[in-house]
mmCIF file with all atom_site columns, C-alpha atoms in Angstrom:
data_model
loop_
_atom_site.group_PDB
_atom_site.id
_atom_site.type_symbol
_atom_site.label_atom_id
_atom_site.label_alt_id
_atom_site.label_comp_id
_atom_site.label_asym_id
_atom_site.label_entity_id
_atom_site.label_seq_id
_atom_site.pdbx_PDB_ins_code
_atom_site.Cartn_x
_atom_site.Cartn_y
_atom_site.Cartn_z
_atom_site.occupancy
_atom_site.B_iso_or_equiv
_atom_site.pdbx_formal_charge
_atom_site.auth_seq_id
_atom_site.auth_comp_id
_atom_site.auth_asym_id
_atom_site.auth_atom_id
_atom_site.pdbx_PDB_model_num
ATOM 1   C CA . MET A 1 1   ? 4.805   -5.630  -13.746 1.00 0.00 ? 257 MET A CA 1
ATOM 2   C CA . PRO A 1 2   ? 3.891   -5.358  -10.223 1.00 0.00 ? 258 PRO A CA 1
ATOM 3   C CA . PHE A 1 3   ? 1.591   -3.597  -8.377  1.00 0.00 ? 259 PHE A CA 1
ATOM 4   C CA . VAL A 1 4   ? 2.355   -0.389  -5.840  1.00 0.00 ? 260 VAL A CA 1
ATOM 5   C CA . VAL A 1 5   ? 0.926   0.950   -2.838  1.00 0.00 ? 261 VAL A CA 1
ATOM 6   C CA . THR A 1 6   ? 0.831   4.543   -2.865  1.00 0.00 ? 262 THR A CA 1
ATOM 7   C CA . GLU A 1 7   ? 0.462   7.635   -0.646  1.00 0.00 ? 263 GLU A CA 1
ATOM 8   C CA . ASN A 1 8   ? -3.190  7.691   0.251   1.00 0.00 ? 264 ASN A CA 1
ATOM 9   C CA . CYS A 1 9   ? -2.627  4.226   2.150   1.00 0.00 ? 265 CYS A CA 1
ATOM 10  C CA . ILE A 1 10  ? -0.517  6.064   4.835   1.00 0.00 ? 266 ILE A CA 1
ATOM 11  C CA . LYS A 1 11  ? -2.573  6.255   7.835   1.00 0.00 ? 267 LYS A CA 1
ATOM 12  C CA . CYS A 1 12  ? -5.656  4.687   6.514   1.00 0.00 ? 268 CYS A CA 1
ATOM 13  C CA . LYS A 1 13  ? -4.420  0.988   6.054   1.00 0.00 ? 269 LYS A CA 1
ATOM 14  C CA . HIS A 1 14  ? -7.376  -0.711  4.730   1.00 0.00 ? 270 HIS A CA 1
ATOM 15  C CA . THR A 1 15  ? -6.478  -4.403  4.557   1.00 0.00 ? 271 THR A CA 1
ATOM 16  C CA . THR A 1 16  ? -8.854  -5.751  2.301   1.00 0.00 ? 272 THR A CA 1
ATOM 17  C CA . CYS A 1 17  ? -6.449  -6.055  -0.430  1.00 0.00 ? 273 CYS A CA 1
ATOM 18  C CA . VAL A 1 18  ? -4.307  -8.726  1.107   1.00 0.00 ? 274 VAL A CA 1
ATOM 19  C CA . ALA A 1 19  ? -7.217  -11.406 1.359   1.00 0.00 ? 275 ALA A CA 1
ATOM 20  C CA . VAL A 1 20  ? -7.427  -11.696 -2.213  1.00 0.00 ? 276 VAL A CA 1
ATOM 21  C CA . CYS A 1 21  ? -3.641  -11.646 -2.986  1.00 0.00 ? 277 CYS A CA 1
ATOM 22  C CA . PRO A 1 22  ? -2.721  -15.283 -3.938  1.00 0.00 ? 278 PRO A CA 1
ATOM 23  C CA . THR A 1 23  ? 1.083   -14.878 -3.421  1.00 0.00 ? 279 THR A CA 1
ATOM 24  C CA . ASP A 1 24  ? 0.782   -13.235 -0.076  1.00 0.00 ? 280 ASP A CA 1
ATOM 25  C CA . ALA A 1 25  ? 2.778   -10.121 -1.485  1.00 0.00 ? 281 ALA A CA 1
ATOM 26  C CA . PHE A 1 26  ? 1.585   -7.534  0.960   1.00 0.00 ? 282 PHE A CA 1
ATOM 27  C CA . ARG A 1 27  ? 3.768   -6.443  3.866   1.00 0.00 ? 283 ARG A CA 1
ATOM 28  C CA . GLU A 1 28  ? 2.690   -4.555  6.825   1.00 0.00 ? 284 GLU A CA 1
ATOM 29  C CA . GLY A 1 29  ? 4.172   -1.458  8.536   1.00 0.00 ? 285 GLY A CA 1
ATOM 30  C CA . PRO A 1 30  ? 2.741   0.784   11.669  1.00 0.00 ? 286 PRO A CA 1
ATOM 31  C CA . ASN A 1 31  ? 0.648   2.733   9.352   1.00 0.00 ? 287 ASN A CA 1
ATOM 32  C CA . PHE A 1 32  ? 1.198   1.847   5.982   1.00 0.00 ? 288 PHE A CA 1
ATOM 33  C CA . LEU A 1 33  ? 1.354   -1.416  3.669   1.00 0.00 ? 289 LEU A CA 1
ATOM 34  C CA . VAL A 1 34  ? 3.477   -2.344  0.816   1.00 0.00 ? 290 VAL A CA 1
ATOM 35  C CA . ILE A 1 35  ? 3.619   -4.783  -2.163  1.00 0.00 ? 291 ILE A CA 1
ATOM 36  C CA . ASP A 1 36  ? 6.605   -6.948  -2.685  1.00 0.00 ? 292 ASP A CA 1
ATOM 37  C CA . PRO A 1 37  ? 7.486   -6.508  -6.307  1.00 0.00 ? 293 PRO A CA 1
ATOM 38  C CA . VAL A 1 38  ? 9.135   -9.867  -6.357  1.00 0.00 ? 294 VAL A CA 1
ATOM 39  C CA . SER A 1 39  ? 6.295   -11.709 -5.008  1.00 0.00 ? 295 SER A CA 1
ATOM 40  C CA . CYS A 1 40  ? 3.609   -9.701  -6.652  1.00 0.00 ? 296 CYS A CA 1
ATOM 41  C CA . ILE A 1 41  ? 2.356   -11.545 -9.955  1.00 0.00 ? 297 ILE A CA 1
ATOM 42  C CA . ASP A 1 42  ? 0.327   -8.965  -11.559 1.00 0.00 ? 298 ASP A CA 1
ATOM 43  C CA . CYS A 1 43  ? -2.938  -10.492 -11.249 1.00 0.00 ? 299 CYS A CA 1
ATOM 44  C CA . ASN A 1 44  ? -5.148  -7.176  -10.747 1.00 0.00 ? 300 ASN A CA 1
ATOM 45  C CA . LEU A 1 45  ? -7.090  -8.149  -7.887  1.00 0.00 ? 301 LEU A CA 1
ATOM 46  C CA . CYS A 1 46  ? -5.741  -5.977  -5.348  1.00 0.00 ? 302 CYS A CA 1
ATOM 47  C CA . PRO A 1 47  ? -6.644  -2.465  -6.699  1.00 0.00 ? 303 PRO A CA 1
ATOM 48  C CA . VAL A 1 48  ? -10.438 -3.116  -6.662  1.00 0.00 ? 304 VAL A CA 1
ATOM 49  C CA . GLU A 1 49  ? -10.439 -4.457  -3.104  1.00 0.00 ? 305 GLU A CA 1
ATOM 50  C CA . CYS A 1 50  ? -8.768  -0.985  -1.919  1.00 0.00 ? 306 CYS A CA 1
ATOM 51  C CA . PRO A 1 51  ? -11.714 1.120   -0.985  1.00 0.00 ? 307 PRO A CA 1
ATOM 52  C CA . ILE A 1 52  ? -9.080  4.276   -1.199  1.00 0.00 ? 308 ILE A CA 1
ATOM 53  C CA . GLY A 1 53  ? -7.787  3.779   -4.437  1.00 0.00 ? 309 GLY A CA 1
ATOM 54  C CA . ALA A 1 54  ? -4.061  3.456   -3.298  1.00 0.00 ? 310 ALA A CA 1
ATOM 55  C CA . ILE A 1 55  ? -2.918  0.651   -5.555  1.00 0.00 ? 311 ILE A CA 1
ATOM 56  C CA . PHE A 1 56  ? -1.606  1.090   -9.149  1.00 0.00 ? 312 PHE A CA 1
ATOM 57  C CA . GLU A 1 57  ? 0.122   -0.913  -11.635 1.00 0.00 ? 313 GLU A CA 1
ATOM 58  C CA . GLU A 1 58  ? 3.847   0.188   -11.798 1.00 0.00 ? 314 GLU A CA 1
ATOM 59  C CA . ASP A 1 59  ? 3.526   2.059   -15.164 1.00 0.00 ? 315 ASP A CA 1
ATOM 60  C CA . GLU A 1 60  ? 0.410   3.297   -14.281 1.00 0.00 ? 316 GLU A CA 1
ATOM 61  C CA . VAL A 1 61  ? 1.586   4.890   -10.865 1.00 0.00 ? 317 VAL A CA 1
ATOM 62  C CA . PRO A 1 62  ? 0.758   8.867   -11.074 1.00 0.00 ? 318 PRO A CA 1
ATOM 63  C CA . GLU A 1 63  ? 3.888   11.030  -11.488 1.00 0.00 ? 319 GLU A CA 1
ATOM 64  C CA . ASP A 1 64  ? 3.894   12.630  -8.290  1.00 0.00 ? 320 ASP A CA 1
ATOM 65  C CA . GLN A 1 65  ? 3.553   8.835   -6.705  1.00 0.00 ? 321 GLN A CA 1
ATOM 66  C CA . LYS A 1 66  ? 6.576   7.748   -8.783  1.00 0.00 ? 322 LYS A CA 1
ATOM 67  C CA . HIS A 1 67  ? 8.986   7.406   -5.482  1.00 0.00 ? 323 HIS A CA 1
ATOM 68  C CA . PHE A 1 68  ? 6.378   4.828   -4.050  1.00 0.00 ? 324 PHE A CA 1
ATOM 69  C CA . ILE A 1 69  ? 7.758   2.509   -6.378  1.00 0.00 ? 325 ILE A CA 1
ATOM 70  C CA . ALA A 1 70  ? 10.971  2.285   -4.796  1.00 0.00 ? 326 ALA A CA 1
ATOM 71  C CA . LEU A 1 71  ? 9.815   2.624   -1.410  1.00 0.00 ? 327 LEU A CA 1
ATOM 72  C CA . ASN A 1 72  ? 7.476   -0.365  -1.811  1.00 0.00 ? 328 ASN A CA 1
ATOM 73  C CA . ALA A 1 73  ? 10.442  -2.574  -2.730  1.00 0.00 ? 329 ALA A CA 1
ATOM 74  C CA . GLU A 1 74  ? 12.622  -1.121  0.116   1.00 0.00 ? 330 GLU A CA 1
ATOM 75  C CA . LEU A 1 75  ? 10.031  -1.740  2.850   1.00 0.00 ? 331 LEU A CA 1
ATOM 76  C CA . ALA A 1 76  ? 8.852   -5.061  1.463   1.00 0.00 ? 332 ALA A CA 1
ATOM 77  C CA . ASP A 1 77  ? 12.384  -6.055  2.578   1.00 0.00 ? 333 ASP A CA 1
ATOM 78  C CA . ILE A 1 78  ? 12.145  -5.482  5.990   1.00 0.00 ? 334 ILE A CA 1
ATOM 79  C CA . TRP A 1 79  ? 8.288   -5.577  7.125   1.00 0.00 ? 335 TRP A CA 1
ATOM 80  C CA . PRO A 1 80  ? 6.482   -8.534  7.604   1.00 0.00 ? 336 PRO A CA 1
ATOM 81  C CA . GLU A 1 81  ? 4.097   -10.341 5.560   1.00 0.00 ? 337 GLU A CA 1
ATOM 82  C CA . ILE A 1 82  ? 0.257   -9.838  6.115   1.00 0.00 ? 338 ILE A CA 1
ATOM 83  C CA . SER A 1 83  ? -2.268  -12.324 4.507   1.00 0.00 ? 339 SER A CA 1
ATOM 84  C CA . ILE A 1 84  ? -5.307  -11.702 6.706   1.00 0.00 ? 340 ILE A CA 1
ATOM 85  C CA . VAL A 1 85  ? -7.750  -8.652  7.013   1.00 0.00 ? 341 VAL A CA 1
ATOM 86  C CA . LYS A 1 86  ? -7.668  -6.456  10.028  1.00 0.00 ? 342 LYS A CA 1
ATOM 87  C CA . ASP A 1 87  ? -9.208  -3.503  10.926  1.00 0.00 ? 343 ASP A CA 1
ATOM 88  C CA . ALA A 1 88  ? -8.332  -0.112  9.051   1.00 0.00 ? 344 ALA A CA 1
ATOM 89  C CA . LEU A 1 89  ? -6.619  2.285   11.323  1.00 0.00 ? 345 LEU A CA 1
ATOM 90  C CA . PRO A 1 90  ? -9.101  3.979   13.798  1.00 0.00 ? 346 PRO A CA 1
ATOM 91  C CA . ASP A 1 91  ? -9.294  7.653   12.076  1.00 0.00 ? 347 ASP A CA 1
ATOM 92  C CA . HIS A 1 92  ? -8.690  6.294   8.656   1.00 0.00 ? 348 HIS A CA 1
ATOM 93  C CA . GLU A 1 93  ? -11.597 8.347   7.411   1.00 0.00 ? 349 GLU A CA 1
ATOM 94  C CA . LYS A 1 94  ? -10.011 11.830  8.161   1.00 0.00 ? 350 LYS A CA 1
ATOM 95  C CA . TRP A 1 95  ? -6.800  10.530  6.283   1.00 0.00 ? 351 TRP A CA 1
ATOM 96  C CA . ASP A 1 96  ? -8.373  9.495   3.227   1.00 0.00 ? 352 ASP A CA 1
ATOM 97  C CA . GLY A 1 97  ? -7.452  11.915  0.218   1.00 0.00 ? 353 GLY A CA 1
ATOM 98  C CA . VAL A 1 98  ? -5.080  14.001  2.693   1.00 0.00 ? 354 VAL A CA 1
ATOM 99  C CA . PRO A 1 99  ? -2.208  14.809  0.149   1.00 0.00 ? 355 PRO A CA 1
ATOM 100 C CA . ASN A 1 100 ? 1.506   15.131  1.461   1.00 0.00 ? 356 ASN A CA 1
ATOM 101 C CA . LYS A 1 101 ? 1.285   12.483  3.987   1.00 0.00 ? 357 LYS A CA 1
ATOM 102 C CA . LEU A 1 102 ? 4.771   10.699  3.056   1.00 0.00 ? 358 LEU A CA 1
ATOM 103 C CA . ALA A 1 103 ? 6.448   12.625  6.071   1.00 0.00 ? 359 ALA A CA 1
ATOM 104 C CA . LEU A 1 104 ? 3.806   10.772  8.485   1.00 0.00 ? 360 LEU A CA 1
ATOM 105 C CA . LEU A 1 105 ? 4.808   7.244   7.168   1.00 0.00 ? 361 LEU A CA 1
ATOM 106 C CA . GLU A 1 106 ? 6.139   5.358   10.393  1.00 0.00 ? 362 GLU A CA 1
ATOM 107 C CA . ARG A 1 107 ? 8.685   2.957   9.506   1.00 0.00 ? 363 ARG A CA 1
#
């Protein structure tokens, strides 16, 4: 069962999770990361690396975040792979924990 990046990643985009991914399953957008469900091998390494708790196993995604399962799959097909750690977005601290950020997602 793949892992899923959820809403709290929007406008934060920490990339420490990509360094531990053995299959390079992460994809990068302008202000969000997603996990390719086809490449993800359910190794459970990335959730602990996410400093904002935005990564969940698919069957543990909170009910109000379930739409991110399909969104990860959709965007993984069009966004490029990321496998190196980059700096988080400049104002990431102010966005951690802010609800209802989906409208701020840049594609």
